[in-house]
Amino acid sequence: MATQLDEIISLCKRRGFIFQSSEIYGGLSATYDYGPLGVELKRNVRDSWWRNMVYLNDNVVGIDAAILMHPTVWKASGHVDAFNDPLIDDKQSKNRYRADQLIEGYIAKLRKKGKDDKADAVYERLVEALNSEEMPAALYAIIQEEEIRSPDSGAFDWTEVRQFNLMFSTYVGPASDTENKVYLRPETAQGIFVNFHNVRETSRLQIPFGIAQIGKAFRNEIVARQFIFRTREFEQMEMQYFVKPGMQMEAYDKWKQLRWDWHVSNGVNPDKLRWHEHEKLAHYADAAVDVTYEFPFGWQEIEGIHSRTDFDLKSHQEYSGKKQEYFDQQENERYIPYVVETSVGLDRTILMLLFDAYRKEDVDGDSRVVLGFKPSIAPFKAAILPLVKKDGMPELARKIEADLKRHFNTFYDEKGAIGRRYRRMDEIGTPYCITIDGESLDDGSVTVRDRDSMNQERINKDRLSGYLLDRISQG
Ligand code: GAP
């Protein structure tokens, strides 16, 4: 039976939201292309984030840094040495696994069998192993001692556990030698850190202030799965908020709340959102929490809010030899600011919004699929539908469409039975369908059908744009 994820993947392909990358060549795994509807949805979510973070906060400004950066950036950030996954290969099937996830799968199986004591003990060892200096060897020891078998071949024939760096590398210029090696950025945040002084000086901002950025990031994920949940090329929306040391917890609490509110403002059901506090903090962090969403495949991270101390700026100061201090005029002191980061994946947010909006309903013995997007993020805000393709209805409909298009994205459709046209719009999340019928030609009124209630209201065409704009801004 098709899972809800299968249904969403199929809808995304059928209606032009998301396609497998390079599909005609058999596809490239864990990379996706956004089609005509997907690109509108993504743009609306991106714009919503930008408005919320940059336009609504006087002390937050935006940048757009390059994807390729000086390679020392990634030494300073710790990514060259520590952005690794512990991997193990099944020698029989040649499939590769993340060793920690293999052990997690084994723990889940123990719990299913009711062996909770044993599961707790292995979990404790796993946590210890992940914190250990000898992490690969410690994970390998658990796999050996517990005789954990390969999920695909069932074999117990493993290689050693090895650390695998997740950064994609390439070369600048014609020579492929190590001197010219650069990386595709694995996060957008470092583009913000290295521009801290440029932005502060040119914007004349005083601490506290934030720098926001939206852009592509790349990770050579080994276990990429669940459609656009974990991909090798994805978009991040990140903001670094620079504060006086000691003020980070206040900023952390403030941004935690604001970020939660943003997800809810996009229509996400708050009952499906939950905080996940990090028990194990990265060495540079003094607090970290994730916003998680309940997907059918479990509670998963959508966004991270991290209090990163002065780790990044201090490290860039050390590696670049350029001072990263801030002179606080009010306090008459110099310091390296602390940073609170908010970091959300755009593609992952899109997947959450698709799951959250997707529903199947029975309507008078018929069934319909609805993407109940909030109007502000829906790809089309209204569909313009002449009831029949004659008697001057298409001409009037085109006039109405031309007027509405000045305000928002619309879709025109004059083919097929009106009921089927409504269903097609429901399936892509169009909140309003405007039908032009015989009465419209007589008195200028049209019907406005609401996607969710399916109620229809008659409105004069001259009032239509105001009426819809009002609803879209409220909705
Ligand atoms: N600068 C901090 C940072 O990059 P992260 O937790 O590694 O933190 C932040 O990533 C967000 O980026 C995640 O919460 C997730 O939404 C998104 N993300 C990370 N890896 C991803 C991947 N492989 N595919 C899609 N989204 C990803």
mmCIF file with all atom_site columns, N, CA, C and O in Angstrom, residues 32-79:
data_model
loop_
_atom_site.group_PDB
_atom_site.id
_atom_site.type_symbol
_atom_site.label_atom_id
_atom_site.label_alt_id
_atom_site.label_comp_id
_atom_site.label_asym_id
_atom_site.label_entity_id
_atom_site.label_seq_id
_atom_site.pdbx_PDB_ins_code
_atom_site.Cartn_x
_atom_site.Cartn_y
_atom_site.Cartn_z
_atom_site.occupancy
_atom_site.B_iso_or_equiv
_atom_site.pdbx_formal_charge
_atom_site.auth_seq_id
_atom_site.auth_comp_id
_atom_site.auth_asym_id
_atom_site.auth_atom_id
_atom_site.pdbx_PDB_model_num
ATOM 1   N N  . TYR A 1 32 ? 17.004 17.103 -6.205  1.00 0.00 ? 32 TYR A N  1
ATOM 2   C CA . TYR A 1 32 ? 15.658 17.327 -6.755  1.00 0.00 ? 32 TYR A CA 1
ATOM 3   C C  . TYR A 1 32 ? 15.565 18.683 -7.439  1.00 0.00 ? 32 TYR A C  1
ATOM 4   O O  . TYR A 1 32 ? 16.293 19.614 -7.085  1.00 0.00 ? 32 TYR A O  1
ATOM 5   N N  . ASP A 1 33 ? 14.641 18.756 -8.404  1.00 0.00 ? 33 ASP A N  1
ATOM 6   C CA . ASP A 1 33 ? 14.362 20.013 -9.108  1.00 0.00 ? 33 ASP A CA 1
ATOM 7   C C  . ASP A 1 33 ? 12.945 20.457 -8.752  1.00 0.00 ? 33 ASP A C  1
ATOM 8   O O  . ASP A 1 33 ? 12.038 19.614 -8.668  1.00 0.00 ? 33 ASP A O  1
ATOM 9   N N  . TYR A 1 34 ? 12.786 21.746 -8.581  1.00 0.00 ? 34 TYR A N  1
ATOM 10  C CA . TYR A 1 34 ? 11.445 22.284 -8.300  1.00 0.00 ? 34 TYR A CA 1
ATOM 11  C C  . TYR A 1 34 ? 10.803 22.711 -9.611  1.00 0.00 ? 34 TYR A C  1
ATOM 12  O O  . TYR A 1 34 ? 11.405 23.443 -10.401 1.00 0.00 ? 34 TYR A O  1
ATOM 13  N N  . GLY A 1 35 ? 9.576  22.246 -9.845  1.00 0.00 ? 35 GLY A N  1
ATOM 14  C CA . GLY A 1 35 ? 8.828  22.586 -11.057 1.00 0.00 ? 35 GLY A CA 1
ATOM 15  C C  . GLY A 1 35 ? 8.053  23.880 -10.878 1.00 0.00 ? 35 GLY A C  1
ATOM 16  O O  . GLY A 1 35 ? 8.206  24.582 -9.869  1.00 0.00 ? 35 GLY A O  1
ATOM 17  N N  . PRO A 1 36 ? 7.177  24.209 -11.865 1.00 0.00 ? 36 PRO A N  1
ATOM 18  C CA . PRO A 1 36 ? 6.478  25.497 -11.841 1.00 0.00 ? 36 PRO A CA 1
ATOM 19  C C  . PRO A 1 36 ? 5.695  25.771 -10.544 1.00 0.00 ? 36 PRO A C  1
ATOM 20  O O  . PRO A 1 36 ? 5.690  26.900 -10.073 1.00 0.00 ? 36 PRO A O  1
ATOM 21  N N  . LEU A 1 37 ? 5.077  24.761 -9.966  1.00 0.00 ? 37 LEU A N  1
ATOM 22  C CA . LEU A 1 37 ? 4.333  25.022 -8.724  1.00 0.00 ? 37 LEU A CA 1
ATOM 23  C C  . LEU A 1 37 ? 5.263  25.021 -7.516  1.00 0.00 ? 37 LEU A C  1
ATOM 24  O O  . LEU A 1 37 ? 5.120  25.826 -6.591  1.00 0.00 ? 37 LEU A O  1
ATOM 25  N N  . GLY A 1 38 ? 6.235  24.118 -7.532  1.00 0.00 ? 38 GLY A N  1
ATOM 26  C CA . GLY A 1 38 ? 7.187  24.029 -6.414  1.00 0.00 ? 38 GLY A CA 1
ATOM 27  C C  . GLY A 1 38 ? 7.977  25.313 -6.257  1.00 0.00 ? 38 GLY A C  1
ATOM 28  O O  . GLY A 1 38 ? 8.233  25.777 -5.136  1.00 0.00 ? 38 GLY A O  1
ATOM 29  N N  . VAL A 1 39 ? 8.339  25.891 -7.388  1.00 0.00 ? 39 VAL A N  1
ATOM 30  C CA . VAL A 1 39 ? 9.171  27.095 -7.316  1.00 0.00 ? 39 VAL A CA 1
ATOM 31  C C  . VAL A 1 39 ? 8.370  28.257 -6.718  1.00 0.00 ? 39 VAL A C  1
ATOM 32  O O  . VAL A 1 39 ? 8.923  29.091 -5.983  1.00 0.00 ? 39 VAL A O  1
ATOM 33  N N  . GLU A 1 40 ? 7.067  28.300 -6.978  1.00 0.00 ? 40 GLU A N  1
ATOM 34  C CA . GLU A 1 40 ? 6.230  29.361 -6.388  1.00 0.00 ? 40 GLU A CA 1
ATOM 35  C C  . GLU A 1 40 ? 6.072  29.150 -4.885  1.00 0.00 ? 40 GLU A C  1
ATOM 36  O O  . GLU A 1 40 ? 6.159  30.089 -4.096  1.00 0.00 ? 40 GLU A O  1
ATOM 37  N N  . LEU A 1 41 ? 5.836  27.891 -4.514  1.00 0.00 ? 41 LEU A N  1
ATOM 38  C CA . LEU A 1 41 ? 5.683  27.573 -3.088  1.00 0.00 ? 41 LEU A CA 1
ATOM 39  C C  . LEU A 1 41 ? 6.966  27.940 -2.335  1.00 0.00 ? 41 LEU A C  1
ATOM 40  O O  . LEU A 1 41 ? 6.939  28.591 -1.285  1.00 0.00 ? 41 LEU A O  1
ATOM 41  N N  . LYS A 1 42 ? 8.091  27.530 -2.916  1.00 0.00 ? 42 LYS A N  1
ATOM 42  C CA . LYS A 1 42 ? 9.384  27.790 -2.284  1.00 0.00 ? 42 LYS A CA 1
ATOM 43  C C  . LYS A 1 42 ? 9.644  29.297 -2.169  1.00 0.00 ? 42 LYS A C  1
ATOM 44  O O  . LYS A 1 42 ? 10.096 29.786 -1.135  1.00 0.00 ? 42 LYS A O  1
ATOM 45  N N  . ARG A 1 43 ? 9.319  30.006 -3.244  1.00 0.00 ? 43 ARG A N  1
ATOM 46  C CA . ARG A 1 43 ? 9.534  31.464 -3.240  1.00 0.00 ? 43 ARG A CA 1
ATOM 47  C C  . ARG A 1 43 ? 8.679  32.129 -2.157  1.00 0.00 ? 43 ARG A C  1
ATOM 48  O O  . ARG A 1 43 ? 9.137  33.029 -1.452  1.00 0.00 ? 43 ARG A O  1
ATOM 49  N N  . ASN A 1 44 ? 7.447  31.665 -2.000  1.00 0.00 ? 44 ASN A N  1
ATOM 50  C CA . ASN A 1 44 ? 6.566  32.268 -0.989  1.00 0.00 ? 44 ASN A CA 1
ATOM 51  C C  . ASN A 1 44 ? 7.100  32.020 0.426   1.00 0.00 ? 44 ASN A C  1
ATOM 52  O O  . ASN A 1 44 ? 7.036  32.890 1.287   1.00 0.00 ? 44 ASN A O  1
ATOM 53  N N  . VAL A 1 45 ? 7.629  30.810 0.650   1.00 0.00 ? 45 VAL A N  1
ATOM 54  C CA . VAL A 1 45 ? 8.152  30.498 1.988   1.00 0.00 ? 45 VAL A CA 1
ATOM 55  C C  . VAL A 1 45 ? 9.438  31.287 2.238   1.00 0.00 ? 45 VAL A C  1
ATOM 56  O O  . VAL A 1 45 ? 9.649  31.848 3.316   1.00 0.00 ? 45 VAL A O  1
ATOM 57  N N  . ARG A 1 46 ? 10.260 31.348 1.202   1.00 0.00 ? 46 ARG A N  1
ATOM 58  C CA . ARG A 1 46 ? 11.513 32.124 1.312   1.00 0.00 ? 46 ARG A CA 1
ATOM 59  C C  . ARG A 1 46 ? 11.194 33.589 1.620   1.00 0.00 ? 46 ARG A C  1
ATOM 60  O O  . ARG A 1 46 ? 11.775 34.192 2.518   1.00 0.00 ? 46 ARG A O  1
ATOM 61  N N  . ASP A 1 47 ? 10.235 34.147 0.884   1.00 0.00 ? 47 ASP A N  1
ATOM 62  C CA . ASP A 1 47 ? 9.863  35.560 1.100   1.00 0.00 ? 47 ASP A CA 1
ATOM 63  C C  . ASP A 1 47 ? 9.296  35.769 2.501   1.00 0.00 ? 47 ASP A C  1
ATOM 64  O O  . ASP A 1 47 ? 9.540  36.795 3.130   1.00 0.00 ? 47 ASP A O  1
ATOM 65  N N  . SER A 1 48 ? 8.528  34.780 2.963   1.00 0.00 ? 48 SER A N  1
ATOM 66  C CA . SER A 1 48 ? 7.936  34.898 4.297   1.00 0.00 ? 48 SER A CA 1
ATOM 67  C C  . SER A 1 48 ? 9.043  34.950 5.351   1.00 0.00 ? 48 SER A C  1
ATOM 68  O O  . SER A 1 48 ? 9.007  35.735 6.290   1.00 0.00 ? 48 SER A O  1
ATOM 69  N N  . TRP A 1 49 ? 10.047 34.102 5.168   1.00 0.00 ? 49 TRP A N  1
ATOM 70  C CA . TRP A 1 49 ? 11.171 34.081 6.131   1.00 0.00 ? 49 TRP A CA 1
ATOM 71  C C  . TRP A 1 49 ? 11.911 35.420 6.099   1.00 0.00 ? 49 TRP A C  1
ATOM 72  O O  . TRP A 1 49 ? 12.216 36.011 7.129   1.00 0.00 ? 49 TRP A O  1
ATOM 73  N N  . TRP A 1 50 ? 12.180 35.900 4.890   1.00 0.00 ? 50 TRP A N  1
ATOM 74  C CA . TRP A 1 50 ? 12.959 37.147 4.745   1.00 0.00 ? 50 TRP A CA 1
ATOM 75  C C  . TRP A 1 50 ? 12.214 38.324 5.370   1.00 0.00 ? 50 TRP A C  1
ATOM 76  O O  . TRP A 1 50 ? 12.794 39.147 6.077   1.00 0.00 ? 50 TRP A O  1
ATOM 77  N N  . ARG A 1 51 ? 10.910 38.371 5.085   1.00 0.00 ? 51 ARG A N  1
ATOM 78  C CA . ARG A 1 51 ? 10.085 39.461 5.642   1.00 0.00 ? 51 ARG A CA 1
ATOM 79  C C  . ARG A 1 51 ? 10.121 39.391 7.171   1.00 0.00 ? 51 ARG A C  1
ATOM 80  O O  . ARG A 1 51 ? 10.333 40.377 7.860   1.00 0.00 ? 51 ARG A O  1
ATOM 81  N N  . ASN A 1 52 ? 9.961  38.178 7.672   1.00 0.00 ? 52 ASN A N  1
ATOM 82  C CA . ASN A 1 52 ? 9.893  37.963 9.109   1.00 0.00 ? 52 ASN A CA 1
ATOM 83  C C  . ASN A 1 52 ? 11.216 38.264 9.811   1.00 0.00 ? 52 ASN A C  1
ATOM 84  O O  . ASN A 1 52 ? 11.234 38.821 10.904  1.00 0.00 ? 52 ASN A O  1
ATOM 85  N N  . MET A 1 53 ? 12.315 37.888 9.179   1.00 0.00 ? 53 MET A N  1
ATOM 86  C CA . MET A 1 53 ? 13.614 38.044 9.840   1.00 0.00 ? 53 MET A CA 1
ATOM 87  C C  . MET A 1 53 ? 14.238 39.412 9.567   1.00 0.00 ? 53 MET A C  1
ATOM 88  O O  . MET A 1 53 ? 14.823 40.009 10.460  1.00 0.00 ? 53 MET A O  1
ATOM 89  N N  . VAL A 1 54 ? 14.160 39.875 8.315   1.00 0.00 ? 54 VAL A N  1
ATOM 90  C CA . VAL A 1 54 ? 14.880 41.101 7.948   1.00 0.00 ? 54 VAL A CA 1
ATOM 91  C C  . VAL A 1 54 ? 13.966 42.333 8.029   1.00 0.00 ? 54 VAL A C  1
ATOM 92  O O  . VAL A 1 54 ? 14.285 43.283 8.734   1.00 0.00 ? 54 VAL A O  1
ATOM 93  N N  . TYR A 1 55 ? 12.825 42.283 7.341   1.00 0.00 ? 55 TYR A N  1
ATOM 94  C CA . TYR A 1 55 ? 12.004 43.502 7.281   1.00 0.00 ? 55 TYR A CA 1
ATOM 95  C C  . TYR A 1 55 ? 11.331 43.812 8.626   1.00 0.00 ? 55 TYR A C  1
ATOM 96  O O  . TYR A 1 55 ? 11.125 44.972 8.958   1.00 0.00 ? 55 TYR A O  1
ATOM 97  N N  . LEU A 1 56 ? 10.989 42.795 9.385   1.00 0.00 ? 56 LEU A N  1
ATOM 98  C CA . LEU A 1 56 ? 10.278 43.056 10.639  1.00 0.00 ? 56 LEU A CA 1
ATOM 99  C C  . LEU A 1 56 ? 11.214 43.269 11.833  1.00 0.00 ? 56 LEU A C  1
ATOM 100 O O  . LEU A 1 56 ? 10.763 43.474 12.943  1.00 0.00 ? 56 LEU A O  1
ATOM 101 N N  . ASN A 1 57 ? 12.517 43.182 11.595  1.00 0.00 ? 57 ASN A N  1
ATOM 102 C CA . ASN A 1 57 ? 13.470 43.427 12.681  1.00 0.00 ? 57 ASN A CA 1
ATOM 103 C C  . ASN A 1 57 ? 14.444 44.516 12.242  1.00 0.00 ? 57 ASN A C  1
ATOM 104 O O  . ASN A 1 57 ? 15.263 44.289 11.342  1.00 0.00 ? 57 ASN A O  1
ATOM 105 N N  . ASP A 1 58 ? 14.363 45.662 12.882  1.00 0.00 ? 58 ASP A N  1
ATOM 106 C CA . ASP A 1 58 ? 15.203 46.809 12.501  1.00 0.00 ? 58 ASP A CA 1
ATOM 107 C C  . ASP A 1 58 ? 16.681 46.499 12.552  1.00 0.00 ? 58 ASP A C  1
ATOM 108 O O  . ASP A 1 58 ? 17.478 47.097 11.839  1.00 0.00 ? 58 ASP A O  1
ATOM 109 N N  . ASN A 1 59 ? 17.059 45.597 13.441  1.00 0.00 ? 59 ASN A N  1
ATOM 110 C CA . ASN A 1 59 ? 18.499 45.359 13.628  1.00 0.00 ? 59 ASN A CA 1
ATOM 111 C C  . ASN A 1 59 ? 18.967 44.060 12.961  1.00 0.00 ? 59 ASN A C  1
ATOM 112 O O  . ASN A 1 59 ? 19.963 43.478 13.362  1.00 0.00 ? 59 ASN A O  1
ATOM 113 N N  . VAL A 1 60 ? 18.233 43.606 11.943  1.00 0.00 ? 60 VAL A N  1
ATOM 114 C CA . VAL A 1 60 ? 18.698 42.437 11.170  1.00 0.00 ? 60 VAL A CA 1
ATOM 115 C C  . VAL A 1 60 ? 18.786 42.857 9.703   1.00 0.00 ? 60 VAL A C  1
ATOM 116 O O  . VAL A 1 60 ? 17.832 43.418 9.151   1.00 0.00 ? 60 VAL A O  1
ATOM 117 N N  . VAL A 1 61 ? 19.957 42.578 9.083   1.00 0.00 ? 61 VAL A N  1
ATOM 118 C CA . VAL A 1 61 ? 20.142 42.900 7.666   1.00 0.00 ? 61 VAL A CA 1
ATOM 119 C C  . VAL A 1 61 ? 20.532 41.624 6.930   1.00 0.00 ? 61 VAL A C  1
ATOM 120 O O  . VAL A 1 61 ? 20.955 40.641 7.551   1.00 0.00 ? 61 VAL A O  1
ATOM 121 N N  . GLY A 1 62 ? 20.411 41.646 5.609   1.00 0.00 ? 62 GLY A N  1
ATOM 122 C CA . GLY A 1 62 ? 20.687 40.442 4.838   1.00 0.00 ? 62 GLY A CA 1
ATOM 123 C C  . GLY A 1 62 ? 21.982 40.515 4.059   1.00 0.00 ? 62 GLY A C  1
ATOM 124 O O  . GLY A 1 62 ? 22.504 41.595 3.804   1.00 0.00 ? 62 GLY A O  1
ATOM 125 N N  . ILE A 1 63 ? 22.498 39.337 3.682   1.00 0.00 ? 63 ILE A N  1
ATOM 126 C CA . ILE A 1 63 ? 23.623 39.274 2.734   1.00 0.00 ? 63 ILE A CA 1
ATOM 127 C C  . ILE A 1 63 ? 23.388 38.080 1.804   1.00 0.00 ? 63 ILE A C  1
ATOM 128 O O  . ILE A 1 63 ? 22.516 37.249 2.058   1.00 0.00 ? 63 ILE A O  1
ATOM 129 N N  . ASP A 1 64 ? 24.226 38.006 0.775   1.00 0.00 ? 64 ASP A N  1
ATOM 130 C CA . ASP A 1 64 ? 24.204 36.850 -0.121  1.00 0.00 ? 64 ASP A CA 1
ATOM 131 C C  . ASP A 1 64 ? 25.654 36.530 -0.450  1.00 0.00 ? 64 ASP A C  1
ATOM 132 O O  . ASP A 1 64 ? 26.236 37.098 -1.369  1.00 0.00 ? 64 ASP A O  1
ATOM 133 N N  . ALA A 1 65 ? 26.252 35.655 0.333   1.00 0.00 ? 65 ALA A N  1
ATOM 134 C CA . ALA A 1 65 ? 27.681 35.342 0.184   1.00 0.00 ? 65 ALA A CA 1
ATOM 135 C C  . ALA A 1 65 ? 27.889 34.262 -0.882  1.00 0.00 ? 65 ALA A C  1
ATOM 136 O O  . ALA A 1 65 ? 26.950 33.529 -1.220  1.00 0.00 ? 65 ALA A O  1
ATOM 137 N N  . ALA A 1 66 ? 29.123 34.161 -1.361  1.00 0.00 ? 66 ALA A N  1
ATOM 138 C CA . ALA A 1 66 ? 29.446 33.168 -2.391  1.00 0.00 ? 66 ALA A CA 1
ATOM 139 C C  . ALA A 1 66 ? 29.425 31.754 -1.806  1.00 0.00 ? 66 ALA A C  1
ATOM 140 O O  . ALA A 1 66 ? 29.696 31.556 -0.624  1.00 0.00 ? 66 ALA A O  1
ATOM 141 N N  . ILE A 1 67 ? 29.118 30.801 -2.663  1.00 0.00 ? 67 ILE A N  1
ATOM 142 C CA . ILE A 1 67 ? 29.123 29.392 -2.233  1.00 0.00 ? 67 ILE A CA 1
ATOM 143 C C  . ILE A 1 67 ? 30.565 28.921 -2.032  1.00 0.00 ? 67 ILE A C  1
ATOM 144 O O  . ILE A 1 67 ? 30.868 28.199 -1.085  1.00 0.00 ? 67 ILE A O  1
ATOM 145 N N  . LEU A 1 68 ? 31.451 29.330 -2.945  1.00 0.00 ? 68 LEU A N  1
ATOM 146 C CA . LEU A 1 68 ? 32.863 28.946 -2.809  1.00 0.00 ? 68 LEU A CA 1
ATOM 147 C C  . LEU A 1 68 ? 33.555 29.962 -1.908  1.00 0.00 ? 68 LEU A C  1
ATOM 148 O O  . LEU A 1 68 ? 33.417 31.172 -2.115  1.00 0.00 ? 68 LEU A O  1
ATOM 149 N N  . MET A 1 69 ? 34.284 29.456 -0.921  1.00 0.00 ? 69 MET A N  1
ATOM 150 C CA . MET A 1 69 ? 34.967 30.357 0.014   1.00 0.00 ? 69 MET A CA 1
ATOM 151 C C  . MET A 1 69 ? 36.419 29.919 0.150   1.00 0.00 ? 69 MET A C  1
ATOM 152 O O  . MET A 1 69 ? 36.786 28.801 -0.238  1.00 0.00 ? 69 MET A O  1
ATOM 153 N N  . HIS A 1 70 ? 37.231 30.787 0.738   1.00 0.00 ? 70 HIS A N  1
ATOM 154 C CA . HIS A 1 70 ? 38.629 30.435 0.970   1.00 0.00 ? 70 HIS A CA 1
ATOM 155 C C  . HIS A 1 70 ? 38.678 29.137 1.796   1.00 0.00 ? 70 HIS A C  1
ATOM 156 O O  . HIS A 1 70 ? 37.961 29.009 2.791   1.00 0.00 ? 70 HIS A O  1
ATOM 157 N N  . PRO A 1 71 ? 39.521 28.160 1.384   1.00 0.00 ? 71 PRO A N  1
ATOM 158 C CA . PRO A 1 71 ? 39.496 26.864 2.081   1.00 0.00 ? 71 PRO A CA 1
ATOM 159 C C  . PRO A 1 71 ? 39.796 26.954 3.578   1.00 0.00 ? 71 PRO A C  1
ATOM 160 O O  . PRO A 1 71 ? 39.326 26.116 4.354   1.00 0.00 ? 71 PRO A O  1
ATOM 161 N N  . THR A 1 72 ? 40.539 28.001 3.989   1.00 0.00 ? 72 THR A N  1
ATOM 162 C CA . THR A 1 72 ? 40.871 28.094 5.419   1.00 0.00 ? 72 THR A CA 1
ATOM 163 C C  . THR A 1 72 ? 39.626 28.367 6.265   1.00 0.00 ? 72 THR A C  1
ATOM 164 O O  . THR A 1 72 ? 39.595 28.066 7.461   1.00 0.00 ? 72 THR A O  1
ATOM 165 N N  . VAL A 1 73 ? 38.585 28.922 5.633   1.00 0.00 ? 73 VAL A N  1
ATOM 166 C CA . VAL A 1 73 ? 37.314 29.139 6.357   1.00 0.00 ? 73 VAL A CA 1
ATOM 167 C C  . VAL A 1 73 ? 36.880 27.827 7.006   1.00 0.00 ? 73 VAL A C  1
ATOM 168 O O  . VAL A 1 73 ? 36.455 27.790 8.163   1.00 0.00 ? 73 VAL A O  1
ATOM 169 N N  . TRP A 1 74 ? 37.038 26.734 6.245   1.00 0.00 ? 74 TRP A N  1
ATOM 170 C CA . TRP A 1 74 ? 36.510 25.437 6.714   1.00 0.00 ? 74 TRP A CA 1
ATOM 171 C C  . TRP A 1 74 ? 37.456 24.745 7.686   1.00 0.00 ? 74 TRP A C  1
ATOM 172 O O  . TRP A 1 74 ? 37.050 23.827 8.396   1.00 0.00 ? 74 TRP A O  1
ATOM 173 N N  . LYS A 1 75 ? 38.719 25.210 7.700   1.00 0.00 ? 75 LYS A N  1
ATOM 174 C CA . LYS A 1 75 ? 39.640 24.763 8.766   1.00 0.00 ? 75 LYS A CA 1
ATOM 175 C C  . LYS A 1 75 ? 39.193 25.461 10.055  1.00 0.00 ? 75 LYS A C  1
ATOM 176 O O  . LYS A 1 75 ? 39.023 24.844 11.103  1.00 0.00 ? 75 LYS A O  1
ATOM 177 N N  . ALA A 1 76 ? 39.004 26.787 9.944   1.00 0.00 ? 76 ALA A N  1
ATOM 178 C CA . ALA A 1 76 ? 38.656 27.580 11.132  1.00 0.00 ? 76 ALA A CA 1
ATOM 179 C C  . ALA A 1 76 ? 37.313 27.143 11.720  1.00 0.00 ? 76 ALA A C  1
ATOM 180 O O  . ALA A 1 76 ? 37.144 27.101 12.940  1.00 0.00 ? 76 ALA A O  1
ATOM 181 N N  . SER A 1 77 ? 36.369 26.809 10.866  1.00 0.00 ? 77 SER A N  1
ATOM 182 C CA . SER A 1 77 ? 35.026 26.457 11.363  1.00 0.00 ? 77 SER A CA 1
ATOM 183 C C  . SER A 1 77 ? 35.005 25.062 11.981  1.00 0.00 ? 77 SER A C  1
ATOM 184 O O  . SER A 1 77 ? 34.038 24.707 12.664  1.00 0.00 ? 77 SER A O  1
ATOM 185 N N  . GLY A 1 78 ? 36.032 24.272 11.686  1.00 0.00 ? 78 GLY A N  1
ATOM 186 C CA . GLY A 1 78 ? 36.087 22.908 12.230  1.00 0.00 ? 78 GLY A CA 1
ATOM 187 C C  . GLY A 1 78 ? 35.558 21.867 11.255  1.00 0.00 ? 78 GLY A C  1
ATOM 188 O O  . GLY A 1 78 ? 35.623 20.663 11.513  1.00 0.00 ? 78 GLY A O  1
ATOM 189 N N  . HIS A 1 79 ? 35.075 22.309 10.092  1.00 0.00 ? 79 HIS A N  1
ATOM 190 C CA . HIS A 1 79 ? 34.469 21.337 9.168   1.00 0.00 ? 79 HIS A CA 1
ATOM 191 C C  . HIS A 1 79 ? 35.491 20.386 8.529   1.00 0.00 ? 79 HIS A C  1
ATOM 192 O O  . HIS A 1 79 ? 35.179 19.230 8.264   1.00 0.00 ? 79 HIS A O  1
#
